[in-house]
């Protein structure tokens, strides 16, 4: 299947590299308003460059379009792509507002187009194994969970482009970094019922937040905490999710949440636990998440099914972030 990329910034290179690794895929075109940023894709992948999206959609034989622009532009581009009857893979967050998200989802439904959102952390081996543990009921009833993203993004990171750190096109640590972990928290814990959050902009010269602390009550009655920042000195410190159940406690962690830091389950033997830990250590990253997303979209089209991470999944993660923002602004709990 033929792929195209819209928006040739940093994340687009991950998309291009993932497409190249898939036998059934080829990058045929790229689109960006700045011609020089497309030179790499023309030279490396023989992709044809376009400065106008309409021209690319009309002239190229494209099956799937990857949207890698700043988040605030996702909706307008997605509608144009959907109306051209091309399937869509959109980077996280799916959009900056629920209204824009619904516009994207509805445009894809009307035009019978498949829509996938890039939440690649779901496909890390340790995350897949934790999901199996939860699905098998090995943790029993869950009391609470903890989600931590304490990373470093220095001022130079935000100064790379004028849209970084803005509320309109990028958001802060919750929207841009921790949204992956919030997606996992929802995937593990179910729907949120109520949130309360406080946030601040402590170190970075940006419009949005660089540190956020929040709590969640899930509809199951379980509770959750979220701690996220880009203020950590001098580099990424911790990315983790810990789940506490009546029959087990599991923490996936490290600086990028790719290992079992703690695994203690009543109905698993010590040998089973050690074998699982060692298997994850042997290949902690597995198949890159972006490659998973691309391959899954190709297969979803062939098999006539939904992609693994749907527009509705992207909407849920976005809605949780926006609820945290609303709570911090109003200094009160928000009912979802």
Coordinates of C-alpha atoms in Angstrom, one line a residue:
X1 CA 0.0 0.0 0.0
X2 CA 1.2 3.5 -0.8
X3 CA 1.8 5.9 2.1
X4 CA 2.1 9.7 2.2
X5 CA 3.2 11.9 5.0
X6 CA 1.9 15.4 5.7
X7 CA 4.2 17.5 7.9
X8 CA 7.9 16.7 7.7
X9 CA 9.1 17.6 11.2
X10 CA 10.9 15.4 13.7
X11 CA 8.2 12.8 14.2
X12 CA 7.7 12.3 10.4
X13 CA 11.1 10.5 10.3
X14 CA 9.8 7.8 12.6
X15 CA 6.8 7.3 10.3
X16 CA 9.1 7.1 7.2
X17 CA 11.4 4.6 8.9
X18 CA 8.5 2.4 10.0
X19 CA 6.9 2.4 6.5
X20 CA 10.3 1.3 5.0
X21 CA 10.4 -1.8 7.3
X22 CA 7.0 -3.0 6.1
X23 CA 7.1 -5.3 3.0
X24 CA 3.5 -4.3 2.0
X25 CA 4.2 -0.5 2.2
X26 CA 5.9 2.2 0.3
X27 CA 6.3 6.0 1.0
X28 CA 5.4 7.6 -2.3
X29 CA 4.9 11.3 -1.4
X30 CA 5.4 13.9 1.3
X31 CA 3.8 17.3 1.9
X32 CA 5.0 20.4 3.7
X33 CA 4.8 24.1 3.4
X34 CA 8.6 24.4 3.6
X35 CA 10.2 22.7 0.6
X36 CA 13.7 22.2 2.1
X37 CA 12.4 19.9 4.9
X38 CA 11.2 17.5 2.2
X39 CA 14.7 17.0 0.7
X40 CA 15.5 14.2 3.1
X41 CA 12.5 12.1 2.1
X42 CA 13.1 12.7 -1.6
X43 CA 16.7 11.5 -1.3
X44 CA 16.2 8.7 1.2
X45 CA 12.9 7.2 0.1
X46 CA 12.4 8.7 -3.4
X47 CA 9.2 10.3 -2.1
X48 CA 7.7 13.0 -4.3
X49 CA 7.5 16.4 -2.5
X50 CA 4.4 18.6 -2.5
X51 CA 3.8 22.0 -0.9
X52 CA 0.1 21.8 -1.4
X53 CA -1.9 18.9 0.1
X54 CA -4.6 19.2 -2.6
X55 CA -2.1 18.6 -5.4
X56 CA -0.6 15.5 -3.7
X57 CA -4.0 14.0 -3.1
X58 CA -5.1 14.5 -6.7
X59 CA -1.9 13.4 -8.4
X60 CA -0.6 10.5 -6.3
X61 CA -2.0 7.0 -5.9
X62 CA -2.2 7.0 -2.1
X63 CA -3.9 4.5 0.2
X64 CA -2.9 5.9 3.6
X65 CA -1.9 9.3 4.8
X66 CA 0.1 9.9 8.0
X67 CA -0.6 13.3 9.5
X68 CA 2.4 14.6 11.4
X69 CA 1.7 18.3 11.6
X70 CA 1.4 20.4 14.8
X71 CA -1.7 19.0 16.6
X72 CA -3.8 22.2 16.1
X73 CA -3.8 21.5 12.3
X74 CA -4.9 17.9 12.5
X75 CA -8.6 18.4 12.0
X76 CA -8.6 20.6 8.8
X77 CA -6.0 18.3 7.2
X78 CA -7.8 15.1 8.2
X79 CA -11.1 16.3 6.7
X80 CA -9.4 17.0 3.4
X81 CA -7.7 13.6 3.4
X82 CA -10.9 11.8 4.3
X83 CA -12.9 13.5 1.6
X84 CA -10.2 12.3 -0.8
X85 CA -11.0 8.7 0.4
X86 CA -7.6 8.1 1.9
X87 CA -7.2 6.2 5.1
X88 CA -5.6 8.2 8.0
X89 CA -2.9 7.6 10.6
X90 CA -2.8 10.7 12.9
X91 CA -0.1 11.5 15.4
X92 CA -1.1 12.0 19.1
X93 CA -3.0 13.9 20.3
X94 CA -5.7 13.3 17.8
X95 CA -6.6 17.0 18.0
X96 CA -6.5 19.8 20.5
X97 CA -10.3 19.9 21.2
X98 CA -13.1 17.4 21.5
X99 CA -14.9 19.4 18.8
X100 CA -12.0 19.0 16.3
X101 CA -11.7 15.3 17.3
X102 CA -15.4 14.7 16.5
X103 CA -15.0 16.5 13.2
X104 CA -12.1 14.1 12.3
X105 CA -14.0 10.9 13.5
X106 CA -17.2 12.0 11.7
X107 CA -15.4 12.8 8.4
X108 CA -13.8 9.3 8.4
X109 CA -17.2 7.6 9.1
X110 CA -19.0 9.6 6.4
X111 CA -16.3 8.8 3.8
X112 CA -15.9 5.1 5.0
X113 CA -12.3 5.8 5.9
X114 CA -10.2 4.0 8.6
X115 CA -8.7 6.1 11.2
X116 CA -5.8 5.2 13.6
X117 CA -4.2 7.3 16.3
X118 CA -0.5 6.9 17.1
X119 CA -0.4 5.6 20.7
X120 CA 2.6 3.3 20.1
X121 CA 3.3 2.5 23.8
X122 CA 0.5 0.0 23.7
X123 CA 2.7 -2.3 21.7
X124 CA 5.7 -2.4 23.9
X125 CA 6.3 -6.0 25.1
X126 CA 6.0 -5.2 28.8
X127 CA 2.7 -3.3 28.2
X128 CA 1.3 -6.2 26.2
X129 CA 2.2 -8.6 29.0
X130 CA 0.6 -6.4 31.6
X131 CA -2.6 -6.2 29.6
X132 CA -2.7 -10.0 29.4
X133 CA -2.2 -10.2 33.2
X134 CA -5.1 -7.8 33.8
X135 CA -7.4 -9.6 31.2
X136 CA -6.7 -13.0 32.9
X137 CA -7.9 -11.5 36.2
X138 CA -4.6 -12.3 37.9
X139 CA -4.5 -9.0 39.8
X140 CA -8.1 -9.5 41.1
X141 CA -10.0 -6.4 42.1
X142 CA -7.9 -3.3 41.6
X143 CA -7.7 -0.7 44.3
X144 CA -5.6 2.0 42.6
X145 CA -2.9 2.9 40.1
X146 CA -0.1 5.3 39.7
X147 CA 1.1 6.9 36.5
X148 CA 4.4 8.9 36.5
X149 CA 6.2 10.8 33.7
X150 CA 9.1 12.8 35.1
X151 CA 11.1 13.8 32.1
X152 CA 13.4 16.6 30.8
X153 CA 12.5 18.8 27.9
X154 CA 14.8 21.8 28.1
X155 CA 14.1 25.3 26.8
X156 CA 16.0 24.5 23.6
X157 CA 13.4 21.8 22.9
X158 CA 10.6 24.3 23.1
X159 CA 12.5 26.9 21.1
X160 CA 12.8 24.6 18.1
X161 CA 9.5 25.9 16.7
X162 CA 7.1 28.7 17.6
X163 CA 4.1 26.3 18.1
X164 CA 5.8 24.2 20.8
X165 CA 4.4 24.7 24.2
X166 CA 1.4 26.8 22.9
X167 CA -2.1 25.9 24.1
X168 CA -3.5 26.2 20.5
X169 CA -1.1 23.8 18.7
X170 CA 0.9 21.7 21.2
X171 CA -0.2 21.9 24.9
X172 CA 2.1 21.1 27.8
X173 CA 3.4 18.0 29.4
X174 CA 0.0 16.3 29.7
X175 CA -1.0 16.8 26.1
X176 CA 2.4 16.2 24.5
X177 CA 4.3 13.7 26.7
X178 CA 2.1 12.1 29.3
X179 CA -0.9 11.5 26.9
X180 CA 0.7 8.2 25.9
X181 CA 0.7 7.1 29.5
X182 CA -2.9 8.3 30.1
X183 CA -3.9 6.2 27.1
X184 CA -2.3 3.2 28.8
X185 CA -4.0 4.0 32.1
X186 CA -7.4 4.1 30.4
X187 CA -6.6 0.9 28.6
X188 CA -5.7 -0.9 31.8
X189 CA -8.2 0.7 34.2
X190 CA -11.3 1.5 32.2
X191 CA -13.3 4.7 32.0
X192 CA -12.7 7.7 34.3
X193 CA -15.6 9.1 36.3
X194 CA -14.1 12.1 38.0
X195 CA -10.7 14.0 38.0
X196 CA -9.0 16.7 40.0
X197 CA -5.8 18.4 38.9
X198 CA -3.3 21.1 39.7
X199 CA -0.7 22.3 37.3
X200 CA 2.0 25.0 37.0
X201 CA 4.6 26.4 34.6
X202 CA 7.7 26.4 36.8
X203 CA 10.9 26.4 34.6
X204 CA 10.1 26.6 30.9
X205 CA 9.2 29.7 29.1
X206 CA 6.0 28.4 27.5
X207 CA 2.3 29.1 27.5
X208 CA 1.2 25.6 28.7
X209 CA 2.1 23.6 31.8
X210 CA 5.5 22.0 32.5
X211 CA 4.3 20.1 35.6
X212 CA 1.0 18.6 36.5
X213 CA -0.4 16.5 39.4
X214 CA -3.8 14.9 39.3
X215 CA -6.1 12.3 40.6
X216 CA -8.7 10.1 38.9
X217 CA -11.7 8.1 40.1
X218 CA -12.6 5.3 37.7
X219 CA -16.1 4.0 37.2
X220 CA -15.0 0.7 38.7
X221 CA -14.4 2.6 42.0
X222 CA -10.6 2.3 41.7
X223 CA -8.5 5.5 42.1
X224 CA -5.5 6.7 40.2
X225 CA -2.8 9.4 40.5
X226 CA -0.9 11.1 37.6
X227 CA 2.4 13.0 38.0
X228 CA 3.9 14.5 34.9
X229 CA 6.7 17.0 34.3
X230 CA 9.3 18.2 31.8
X231 CA 11.2 20.0 34.5
X232 CA 13.5 17.2 35.7
X233 CA 17.2 17.9 35.8
X234 CA 19.3 16.9 33.8
X235 CA 17.5 14.2 31.8
X236 CA 14.5 11.8 31.8
X237 CA 14.2 10.3 35.2
X238 CA 11.1 8.0 35.3
X239 CA 8.2 6.8 33.2
X240 CA 6.1 4.2 35.0
X241 CA 2.7 2.7 35.6
X242 CA 2.0 0.8 38.8
X243 CA -1.2 -1.1 39.4
X244 CA -2.2 -2.4 42.9
X245 CA -4.6 -5.3 43.0
X246 CA -5.9 -7.6 45.7
X247 CA -3.9 -10.5 44.3
X248 CA -0.9 -8.7 42.8
X249 CA 1.2 -5.6 42.4
X250 CA 2.8 -4.7 39.1
X251 CA 5.1 -1.8 38.2
X252 CA 6.4 -1.2 34.7
X253 CA 9.1 1.4 34.8
X254 CA 12.6 2.7 34.1
X255 CA 13.2 5.9 32.2
X256 CA 10.9 4.7 29.4
X257 CA 8.5 2.2 31.0
X258 CA 9.9 -0.9 29.2
X259 CA 10.7 -3.3 32.1
X260 CA 8.9 -5.0 34.9
X261 CA 10.3 -3.1 37.9
X262 CA 8.1 -5.0 40.3
X263 CA 6.0 -8.1 39.6
X264 CA 4.4 -10.0 42.5
X265 CA 1.3 -12.0 41.7
X266 CA -0.4 -14.6 43.9
X267 CA -1.2 -17.1 41.2
X268 CA 2.1 -16.9 39.4
X269 CA 5.1 -19.0 40.5
X270 CA 8.5 -17.4 41.2
X271 CA 9.8 -19.2 38.1
X272 CA 7.0 -17.9 35.9
X273 CA 7.6 -14.4 37.2
X274 CA 11.4 -14.6 36.6
X275 CA 11.0 -16.1 33.2
X276 CA 8.6 -13.3 32.2
X277 CA 10.9 -10.6 33.5
X278 CA 13.9 -12.1 31.6
X279 CA 11.9 -12.4 28.4
X280 CA 11.1 -8.7 28.5
X281 CA 14.7 -7.8 29.3
X282 CA 15.9 -9.8 26.3
X283 CA 13.9 -7.6 23.9
X284 CA 12.4 -4.6 25.8
X285 CA 11.4 -2.6 22.8
X286 CA 10.2 -5.3 20.5
X287 CA 8.8 -4.2 17.1
X288 CA 8.9 -0.3 17.2
X289 CA 5.4 1.1 18.0
X290 CA 5.1 3.2 14.9
X291 CA 5.8 0.1 12.8
X292 CA 3.1 -1.7 14.7
X293 CA 0.6 1.1 13.9
X294 CA 1.5 1.1 10.2
X295 CA 1.3 -2.7 9.8
X296 CA -1.9 -2.8 11.7
X297 CA -3.5 -0.2 9.5
X298 CA -2.4 -2.2 6.4
X299 CA -3.9 -5.4 7.8
X300 CA -7.1 -3.6 9.0
X301 CA -7.7 -2.4 5.5
X302 CA -7.1 -5.9 4.1
X303 CA -9.2 -7.6 6.7
X304 CA -12.0 -5.0 6.8
X305 CA -11.7 -4.3 10.5
X306 CA -11.0 -1.4 12.8
X307 CA -7.4 -0.4 13.6
X308 CA -6.0 -1.4 17.0
X309 CA -6.0 2.2 18.2
X310 CA -9.2 4.0 16.9
X311 CA -10.3 7.6 16.7
X312 CA -12.5 6.9 19.7
X313 CA -9.5 5.7 21.7
X314 CA -7.7 8.9 20.8
X315 CA -10.7 10.9 21.9
X316 CA -10.8 9.3 25.3
X317 CA -7.2 10.1 26.0
X318 CA -7.7 13.7 24.8
X319 CA -10.8 14.1 26.9
X320 CA -8.9 13.0 30.0
X321 CA -6.2 15.6 29.3
X322 CA -8.8 18.3 28.7
X323 CA -10.6 17.4 32.0
X324 CA -7.3 17.8 33.9
X325 CA -6.8 21.2 32.3
X326 CA -10.4 22.2 33.2
X327 CA -10.0 21.1 36.7
X328 CA -6.7 23.0 37.2
X329 CA -8.2 26.1 35.7
X330 CA -11.4 26.0 37.9
X331 CA -9.6 24.4 40.9
X332 CA -12.4 21.9 41.4
X333 CA -13.2 18.3 40.6
X334 CA -14.6 17.6 37.1
X335 CA -17.2 15.0 36.4
X336 CA -16.7 13.2 33.0

